[in-house]
Short mmCIF file of C-alpha atoms in Angstrom, two decimals:
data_model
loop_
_atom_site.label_atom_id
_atom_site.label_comp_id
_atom_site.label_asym_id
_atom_site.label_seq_id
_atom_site.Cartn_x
_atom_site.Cartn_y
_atom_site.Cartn_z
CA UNK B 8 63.03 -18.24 46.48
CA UNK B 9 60.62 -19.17 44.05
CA UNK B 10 59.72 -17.06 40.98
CA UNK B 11 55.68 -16.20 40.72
CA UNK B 12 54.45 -17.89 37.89
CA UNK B 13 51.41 -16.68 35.76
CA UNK B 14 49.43 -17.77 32.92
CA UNK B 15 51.18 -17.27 29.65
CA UNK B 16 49.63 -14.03 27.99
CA UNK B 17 51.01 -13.27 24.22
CA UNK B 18 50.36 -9.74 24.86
CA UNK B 19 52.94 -9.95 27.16
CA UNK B 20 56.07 -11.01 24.70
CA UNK B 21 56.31 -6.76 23.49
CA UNK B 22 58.62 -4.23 24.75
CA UNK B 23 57.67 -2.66 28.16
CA UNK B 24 56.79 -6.14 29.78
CA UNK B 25 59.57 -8.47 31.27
CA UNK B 26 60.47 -11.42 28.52
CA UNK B 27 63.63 -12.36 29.71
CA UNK B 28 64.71 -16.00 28.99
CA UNK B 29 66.39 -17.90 31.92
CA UNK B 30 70.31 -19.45 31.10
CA UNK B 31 72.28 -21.14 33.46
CA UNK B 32 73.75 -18.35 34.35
CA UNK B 33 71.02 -16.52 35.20
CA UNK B 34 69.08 -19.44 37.63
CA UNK B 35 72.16 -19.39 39.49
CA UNK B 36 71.94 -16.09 39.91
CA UNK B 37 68.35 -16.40 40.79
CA UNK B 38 69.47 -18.38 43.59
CA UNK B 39 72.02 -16.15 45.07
CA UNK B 40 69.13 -13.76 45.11
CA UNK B 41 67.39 -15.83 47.21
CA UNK B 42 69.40 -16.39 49.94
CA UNK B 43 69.40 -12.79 50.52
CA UNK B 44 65.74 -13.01 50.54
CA UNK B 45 65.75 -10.94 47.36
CA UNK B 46 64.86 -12.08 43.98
CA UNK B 47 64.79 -10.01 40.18
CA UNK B 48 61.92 -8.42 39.96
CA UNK B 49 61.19 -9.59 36.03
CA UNK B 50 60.27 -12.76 37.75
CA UNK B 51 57.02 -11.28 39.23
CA UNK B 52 56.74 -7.89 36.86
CA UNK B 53 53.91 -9.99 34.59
CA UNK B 54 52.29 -12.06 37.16
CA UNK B 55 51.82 -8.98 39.96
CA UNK B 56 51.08 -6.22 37.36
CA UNK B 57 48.50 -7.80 35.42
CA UNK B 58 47.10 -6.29 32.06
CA UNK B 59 43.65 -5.51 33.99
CA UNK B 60 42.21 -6.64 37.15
CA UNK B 61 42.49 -10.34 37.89
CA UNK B 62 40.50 -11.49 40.62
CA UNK B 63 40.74 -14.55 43.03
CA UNK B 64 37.22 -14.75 43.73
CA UNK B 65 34.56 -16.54 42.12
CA UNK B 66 30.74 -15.56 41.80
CA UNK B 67 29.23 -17.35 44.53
CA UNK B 68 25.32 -17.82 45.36
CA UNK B 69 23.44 -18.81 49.00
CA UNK B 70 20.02 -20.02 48.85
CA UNK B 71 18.04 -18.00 51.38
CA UNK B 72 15.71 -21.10 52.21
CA UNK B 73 19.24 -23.35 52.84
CA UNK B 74 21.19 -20.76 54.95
CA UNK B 75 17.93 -20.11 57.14
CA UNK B 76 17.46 -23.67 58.42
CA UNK B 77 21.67 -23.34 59.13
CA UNK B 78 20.89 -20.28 61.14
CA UNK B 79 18.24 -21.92 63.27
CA UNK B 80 20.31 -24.78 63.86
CA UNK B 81 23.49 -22.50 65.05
CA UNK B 82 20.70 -20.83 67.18
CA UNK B 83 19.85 -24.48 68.43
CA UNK B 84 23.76 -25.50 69.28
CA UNK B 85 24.85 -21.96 70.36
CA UNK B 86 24.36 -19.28 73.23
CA UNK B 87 25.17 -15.94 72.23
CA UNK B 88 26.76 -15.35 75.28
CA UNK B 89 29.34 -18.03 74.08
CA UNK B 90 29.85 -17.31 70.68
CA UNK B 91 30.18 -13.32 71.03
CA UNK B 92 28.47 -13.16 68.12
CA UNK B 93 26.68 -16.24 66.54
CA UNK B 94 27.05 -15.70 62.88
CA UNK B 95 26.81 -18.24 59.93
CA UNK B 96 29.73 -16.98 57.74
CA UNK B 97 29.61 -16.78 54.59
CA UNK B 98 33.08 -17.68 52.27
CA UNK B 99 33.52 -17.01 48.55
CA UNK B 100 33.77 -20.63 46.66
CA UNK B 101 37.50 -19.61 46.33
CA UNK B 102 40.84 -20.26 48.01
CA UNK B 103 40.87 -16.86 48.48
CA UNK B 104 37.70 -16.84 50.00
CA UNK B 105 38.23 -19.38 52.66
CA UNK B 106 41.94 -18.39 53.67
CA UNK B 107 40.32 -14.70 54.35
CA UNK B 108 37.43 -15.42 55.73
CA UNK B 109 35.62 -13.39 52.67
CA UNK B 110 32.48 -13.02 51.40
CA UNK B 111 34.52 -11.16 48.11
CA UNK B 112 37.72 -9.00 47.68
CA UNK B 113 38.20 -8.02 51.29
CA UNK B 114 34.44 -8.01 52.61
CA UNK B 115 32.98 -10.27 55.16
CA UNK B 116 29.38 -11.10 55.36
CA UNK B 117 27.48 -13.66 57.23
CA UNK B 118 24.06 -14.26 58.79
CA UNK B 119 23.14 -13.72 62.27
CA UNK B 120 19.89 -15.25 64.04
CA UNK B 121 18.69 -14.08 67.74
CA UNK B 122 15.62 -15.20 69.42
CA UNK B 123 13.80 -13.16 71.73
CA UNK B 124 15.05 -11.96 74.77
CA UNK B 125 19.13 -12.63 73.56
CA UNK B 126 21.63 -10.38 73.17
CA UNK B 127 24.96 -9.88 71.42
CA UNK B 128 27.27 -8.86 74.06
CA UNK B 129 28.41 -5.28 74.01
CA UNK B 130 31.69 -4.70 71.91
CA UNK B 131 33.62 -2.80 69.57
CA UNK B 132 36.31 -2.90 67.15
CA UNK B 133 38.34 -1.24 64.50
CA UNK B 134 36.47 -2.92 61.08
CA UNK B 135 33.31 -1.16 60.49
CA UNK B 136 30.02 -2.80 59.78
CA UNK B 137 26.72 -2.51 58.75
CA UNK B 138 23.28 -4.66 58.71
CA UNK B 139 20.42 -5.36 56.72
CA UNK B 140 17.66 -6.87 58.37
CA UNK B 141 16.05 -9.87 56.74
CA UNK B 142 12.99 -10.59 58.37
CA UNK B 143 11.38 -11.06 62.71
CA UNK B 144 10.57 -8.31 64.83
CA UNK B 145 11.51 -6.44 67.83
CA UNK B 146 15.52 -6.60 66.64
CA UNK B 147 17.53 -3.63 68.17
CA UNK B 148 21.19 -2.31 68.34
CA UNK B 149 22.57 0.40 70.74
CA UNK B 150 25.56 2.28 69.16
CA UNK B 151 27.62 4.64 71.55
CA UNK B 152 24.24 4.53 73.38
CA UNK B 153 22.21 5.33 70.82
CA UNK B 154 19.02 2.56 71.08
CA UNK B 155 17.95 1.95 67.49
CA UNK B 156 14.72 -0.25 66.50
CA UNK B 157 15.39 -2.47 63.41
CA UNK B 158 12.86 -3.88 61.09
CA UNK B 159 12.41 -5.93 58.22
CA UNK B 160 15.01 -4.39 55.11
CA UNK B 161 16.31 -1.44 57.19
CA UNK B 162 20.22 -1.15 56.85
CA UNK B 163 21.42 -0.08 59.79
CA UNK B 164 25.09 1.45 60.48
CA UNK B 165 27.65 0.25 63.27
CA UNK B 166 30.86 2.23 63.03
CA UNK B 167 34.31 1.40 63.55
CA UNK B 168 35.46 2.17 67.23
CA UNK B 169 31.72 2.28 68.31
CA UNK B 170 30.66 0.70 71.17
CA UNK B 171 27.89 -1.35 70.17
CA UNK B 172 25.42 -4.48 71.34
CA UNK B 173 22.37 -6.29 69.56
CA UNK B 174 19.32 -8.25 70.47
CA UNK B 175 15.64 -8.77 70.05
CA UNK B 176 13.08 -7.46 72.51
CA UNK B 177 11.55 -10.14 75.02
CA UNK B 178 8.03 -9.40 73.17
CA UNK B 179 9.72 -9.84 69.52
CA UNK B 180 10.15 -12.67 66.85
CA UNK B 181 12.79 -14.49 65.86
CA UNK B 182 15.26 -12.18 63.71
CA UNK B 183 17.77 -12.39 61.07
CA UNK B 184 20.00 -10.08 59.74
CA UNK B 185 23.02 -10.28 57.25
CA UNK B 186 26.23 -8.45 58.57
CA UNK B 187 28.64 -6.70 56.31
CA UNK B 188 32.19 -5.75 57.63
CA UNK B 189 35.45 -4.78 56.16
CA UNK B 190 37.52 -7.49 58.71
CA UNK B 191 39.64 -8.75 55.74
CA UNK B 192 41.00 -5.24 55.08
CA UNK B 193 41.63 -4.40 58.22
CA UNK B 194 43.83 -7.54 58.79
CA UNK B 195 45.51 -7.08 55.80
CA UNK B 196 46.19 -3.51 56.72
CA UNK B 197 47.22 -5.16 60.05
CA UNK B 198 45.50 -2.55 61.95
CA UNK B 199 42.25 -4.87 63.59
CA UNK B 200 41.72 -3.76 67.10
CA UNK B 201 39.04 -5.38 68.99
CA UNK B 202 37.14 -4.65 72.94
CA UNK B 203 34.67 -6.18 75.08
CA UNK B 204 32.45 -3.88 77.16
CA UNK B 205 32.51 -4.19 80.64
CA UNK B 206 28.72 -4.77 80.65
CA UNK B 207 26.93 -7.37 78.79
CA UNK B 208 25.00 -4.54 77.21
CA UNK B 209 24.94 -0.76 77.37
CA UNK B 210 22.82 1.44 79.14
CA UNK B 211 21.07 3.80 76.29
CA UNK B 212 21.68 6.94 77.36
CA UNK B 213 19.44 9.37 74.63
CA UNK B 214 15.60 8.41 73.68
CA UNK B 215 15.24 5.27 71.27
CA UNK B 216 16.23 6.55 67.96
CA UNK B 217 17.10 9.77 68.37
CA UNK B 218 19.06 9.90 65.65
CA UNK B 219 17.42 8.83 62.40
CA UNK B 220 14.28 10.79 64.18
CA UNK B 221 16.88 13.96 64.23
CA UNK B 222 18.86 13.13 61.04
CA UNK B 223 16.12 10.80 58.94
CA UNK B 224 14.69 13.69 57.10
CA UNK B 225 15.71 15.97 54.50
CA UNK B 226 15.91 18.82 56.88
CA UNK B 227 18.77 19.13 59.35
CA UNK B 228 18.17 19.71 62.46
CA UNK B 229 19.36 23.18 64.23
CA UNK B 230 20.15 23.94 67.77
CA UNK B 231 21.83 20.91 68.68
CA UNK B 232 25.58 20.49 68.59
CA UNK B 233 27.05 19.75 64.89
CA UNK B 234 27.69 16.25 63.71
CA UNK B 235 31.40 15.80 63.21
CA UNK B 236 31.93 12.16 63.28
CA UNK B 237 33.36 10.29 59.55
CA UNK B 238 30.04 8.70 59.17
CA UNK B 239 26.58 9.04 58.68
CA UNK B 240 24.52 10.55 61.88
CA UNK B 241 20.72 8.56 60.32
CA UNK B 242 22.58 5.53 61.61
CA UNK B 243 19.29 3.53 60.44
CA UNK B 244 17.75 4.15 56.91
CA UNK B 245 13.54 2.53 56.91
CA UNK B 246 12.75 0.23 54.13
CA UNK B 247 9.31 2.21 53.73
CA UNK B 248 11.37 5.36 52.98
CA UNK B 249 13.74 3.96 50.75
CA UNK B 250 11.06 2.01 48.88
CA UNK B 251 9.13 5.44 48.37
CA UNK B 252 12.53 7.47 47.44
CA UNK B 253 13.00 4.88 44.60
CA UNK B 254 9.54 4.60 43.33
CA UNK B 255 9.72 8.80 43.14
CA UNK B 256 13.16 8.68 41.46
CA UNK B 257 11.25 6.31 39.13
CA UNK B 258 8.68 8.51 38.18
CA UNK B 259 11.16 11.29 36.49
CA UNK B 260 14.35 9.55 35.28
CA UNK B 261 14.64 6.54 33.15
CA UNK B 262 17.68 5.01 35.52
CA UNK B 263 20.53 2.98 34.76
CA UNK B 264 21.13 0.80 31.77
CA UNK B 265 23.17 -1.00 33.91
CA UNK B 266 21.21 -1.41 37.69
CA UNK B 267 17.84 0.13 36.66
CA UNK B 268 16.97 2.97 39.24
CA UNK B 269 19.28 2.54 41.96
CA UNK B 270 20.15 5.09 45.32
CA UNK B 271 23.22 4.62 47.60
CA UNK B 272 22.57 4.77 50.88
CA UNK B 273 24.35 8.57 51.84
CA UNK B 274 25.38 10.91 54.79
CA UNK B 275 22.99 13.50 54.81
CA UNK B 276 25.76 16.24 55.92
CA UNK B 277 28.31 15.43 52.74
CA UNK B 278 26.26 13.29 50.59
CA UNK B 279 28.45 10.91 50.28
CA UNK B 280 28.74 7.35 51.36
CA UNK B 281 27.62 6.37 54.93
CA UNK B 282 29.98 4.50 55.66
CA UNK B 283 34.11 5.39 55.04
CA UNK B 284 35.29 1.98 53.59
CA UNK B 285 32.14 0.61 52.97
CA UNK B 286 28.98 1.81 50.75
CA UNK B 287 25.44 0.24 49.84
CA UNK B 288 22.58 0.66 47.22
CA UNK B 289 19.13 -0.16 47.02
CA UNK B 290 18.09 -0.70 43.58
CA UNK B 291 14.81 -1.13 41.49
CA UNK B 292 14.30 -3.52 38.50
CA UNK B 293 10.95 -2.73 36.98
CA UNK B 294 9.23 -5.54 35.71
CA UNK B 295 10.98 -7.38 33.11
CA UNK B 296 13.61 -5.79 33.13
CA UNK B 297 17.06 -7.07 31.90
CA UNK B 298 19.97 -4.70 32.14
CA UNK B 299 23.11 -4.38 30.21
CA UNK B 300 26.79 -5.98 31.14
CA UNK B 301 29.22 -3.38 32.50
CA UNK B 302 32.08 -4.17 35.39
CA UNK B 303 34.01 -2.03 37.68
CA UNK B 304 36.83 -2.21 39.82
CA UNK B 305 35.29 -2.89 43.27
CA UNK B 306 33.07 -5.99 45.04
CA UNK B 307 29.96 -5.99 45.00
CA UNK B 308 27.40 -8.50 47.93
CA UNK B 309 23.91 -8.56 47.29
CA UNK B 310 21.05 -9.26 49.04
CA UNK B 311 17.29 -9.80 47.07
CA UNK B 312 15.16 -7.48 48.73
CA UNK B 313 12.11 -8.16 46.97
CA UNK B 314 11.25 -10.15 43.84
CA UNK B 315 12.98 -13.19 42.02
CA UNK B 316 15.07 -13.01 38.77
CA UNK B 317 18.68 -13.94 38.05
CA UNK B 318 22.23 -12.02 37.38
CA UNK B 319 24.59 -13.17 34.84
CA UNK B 320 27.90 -12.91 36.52
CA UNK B 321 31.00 -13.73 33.91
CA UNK B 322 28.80 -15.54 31.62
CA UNK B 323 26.89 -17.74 34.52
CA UNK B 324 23.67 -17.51 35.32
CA UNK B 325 22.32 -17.38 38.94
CA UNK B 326 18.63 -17.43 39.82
CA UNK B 327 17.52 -15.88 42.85
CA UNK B 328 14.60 -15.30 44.83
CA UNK B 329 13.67 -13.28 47.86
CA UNK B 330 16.83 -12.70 50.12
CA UNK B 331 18.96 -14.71 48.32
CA UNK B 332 22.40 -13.45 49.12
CA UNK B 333 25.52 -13.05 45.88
CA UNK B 334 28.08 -11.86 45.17
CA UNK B 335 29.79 -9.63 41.93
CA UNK B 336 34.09 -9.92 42.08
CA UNK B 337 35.87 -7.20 40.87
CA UNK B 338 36.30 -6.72 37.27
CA UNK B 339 33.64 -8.94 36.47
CA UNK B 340 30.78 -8.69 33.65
CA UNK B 341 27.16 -8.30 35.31
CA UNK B 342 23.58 -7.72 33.92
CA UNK B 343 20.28 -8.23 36.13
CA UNK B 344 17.08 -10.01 34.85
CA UNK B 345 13.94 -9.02 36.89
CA UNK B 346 11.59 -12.19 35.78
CA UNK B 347 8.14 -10.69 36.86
CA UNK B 348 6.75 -8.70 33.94
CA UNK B 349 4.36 -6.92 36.23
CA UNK B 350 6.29 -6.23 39.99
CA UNK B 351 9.17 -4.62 40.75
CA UNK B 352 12.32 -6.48 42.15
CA UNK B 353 14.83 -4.49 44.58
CA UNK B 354 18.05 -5.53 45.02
CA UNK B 355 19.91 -4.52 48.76
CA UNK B 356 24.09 -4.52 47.92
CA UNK B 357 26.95 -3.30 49.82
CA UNK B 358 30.10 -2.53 48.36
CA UNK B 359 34.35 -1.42 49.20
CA UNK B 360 33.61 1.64 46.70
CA UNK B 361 34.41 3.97 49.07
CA UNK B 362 37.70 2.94 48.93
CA UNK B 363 38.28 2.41 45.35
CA UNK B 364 37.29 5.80 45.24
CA UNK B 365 39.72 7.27 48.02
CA UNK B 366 42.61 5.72 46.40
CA UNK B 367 41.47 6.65 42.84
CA UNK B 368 40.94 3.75 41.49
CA UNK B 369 37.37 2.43 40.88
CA UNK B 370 37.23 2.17 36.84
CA UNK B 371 33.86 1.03 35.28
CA UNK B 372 33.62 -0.20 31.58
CA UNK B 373 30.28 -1.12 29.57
CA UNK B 374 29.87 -4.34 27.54
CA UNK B 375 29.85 -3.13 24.09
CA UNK B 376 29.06 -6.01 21.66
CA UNK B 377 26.44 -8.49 22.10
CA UNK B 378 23.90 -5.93 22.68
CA UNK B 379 25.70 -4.97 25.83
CA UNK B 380 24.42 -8.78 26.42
CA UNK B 381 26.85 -11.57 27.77
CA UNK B 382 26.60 -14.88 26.35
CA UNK B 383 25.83 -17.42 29.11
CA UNK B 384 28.01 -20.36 29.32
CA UNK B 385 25.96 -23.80 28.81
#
């Protein structure tokens, strides 16, 4: 069995960290260990408990305007009906990435394009998911049979375990959405279950969407049977009212240093995330805005809502524009440049915070030097 090698770290020659050096004696005893598919665990101490958070993915950066004209061509090759679900994918520029079919850390995320008239046959599975809705008209999902109209930037919830179908109304336009789903966790949890309706699509069985009409507000509704399920009941949350929440939060706080004024996406009953192993923001960047470097335990995708600027991401820039999709790895130094002095920019991101925070363990840490600025790399 062979030992896990890391990079050499001086810190790491002190007492309380493993330093041992090998004899003769000792690789042969190495080797015995192996055979009984055991090895010493000052072979791996260093390399598996690392000084801070080391992670195996890399910033990565898709060009709206490139993975569009991808989209229409899968829509050109594919049937919907064939693919169960025909999504672009999108992988980390990592090895990690690719062999996990990851966006970053254990997220997936990919693009999804439906004409009108097609549907995403009906389905459900263990990983949860969620959607933000990029641009057409007429898009739909039904969860549990609950219908639910989409439009352009709503973020729209699909459980885990929930029965669920998509599609775009015969009288709509040409729709794209980018999915967000915790698949990589839930494989390497080994606990990924997955069904196929035994309809194409559901029947909706409650008027078209009943629940962020019931549960959209900031009233709750009475004399209907409580809401007990692990997520959020709005199920859909409008651009418009998110947009106006943001520009009112605006008007009486100065924000973040570090993400300007930015709201998670909640449950109205607990107030906490929406989702239980996956949360979201919206966030504002006033105009010009540049914010300071912090990092957190944690991945981070985003997707440009509105405006054009850049992020510097471990000391490389990345220019984006209108629904430009990135991403943030774990651990990583981050600051957010809006380049319009004059209009706002709003960044969509989802997130695995909720379960850095269930296992106690999401950690965040401002740059301190440099202005809380990070130097970009040439």
């Amino acid at each position: 069995m062979a030992s896990v090698v890391s990079k050499p770290d001086p810190r790491d020659a002190q007492l309380g960290r493993a330093r041992v050096t090998d004899t003769d004696e000792l690789r042969q005893f190495y080797a015995e260990l192996g055979a009984h598919n055991a090895d010493a665990f000052w072979n791996r101490a260093n390399a598996i408990e690392p000084w801070e958070p080391q992670s195996r993915y890399n910033p990565t950066l898709w060009k709206y305007a490139e993975m569009r004209e991808l989209c229409l061509r899968a829509v050109e090759l594919v049937r919907p009906e064939d693919a169960g679900r025909r999504v672009v994918t999108l992988l980390n520029d990592s090895d990690a990435g690719r062999a996990n079919t990851a966006v970053c850390g254990w997220l997936f995320s990919g693009l999804q394009a439906m004409r009108p008239g097609e549907i995403t046959p009906a389905h459900k599975h263990t990983a949860s998911a969620h959607r933000f809705i990029m641009e057409g008209g007429g898009a739909y999902t039904v969860v549990d049979g609950h219908h639910i109209t989409l439009g352009k930037n709503d973020y729209v919830l699909t459980p885990n375990g929930c029965w669920h179908d998509h599609g775009v109304a015969a009288d709509g336009q040409l729709s794209i959405w980018q999915d967000g789903l915790d698949i990589p966790l839930m494989n390497c949890m080994e606990s990924n279950f997955y069904a196929v309706y035994d309809a194409p699509a559901q029947t909706p069985g409650f008027p078209a969407d009943d629940l962020p009409l019931s549960y959209g507000g900031a009233m709750q509704p009475d004399g209907v049977e409580a809401w007990a399920r692990p997520f959020s009941p709005t199920m859909v949350y409008r651009w418009e009212q998110v947009r106006d929440a943001i520009w009112n939060f605006a008007k009486v706080s100065d924000g973040s240093p570090f993400d300007g004024h930015i709201m998670r996406y909640s449950n109205p009953r607990t107030g906490g995330w929406a989702l239980q192993t996956m949360g979201a923001h919206m966030q504002m960047l006033k105009g010009g805005l540049h914010t300071r470097a912090h990092r957190h335990t944690g991945n981070v995708v985003y997707n440009v809502a509105q405006g054009r600027g850049y992020s510097v991401i471990g000391g490389r820039r990345f220019d984006w524009a209108e629904h430009d999709i990135f991403c943030v790895p774990a651990w990583a130094w981050h600051e957010h440049v809006n380049l319009d002095a004059s209009e706002e920019a709003f960044l969509f991101s989802f997130n695995d915070f909720p379960v850095m925070e269930a296992l106690g363990v999401r950690i965040e840490e401002a740059l301190e030097d440099k202005d809380g600025r990070q130097q970009v790399q040439a």
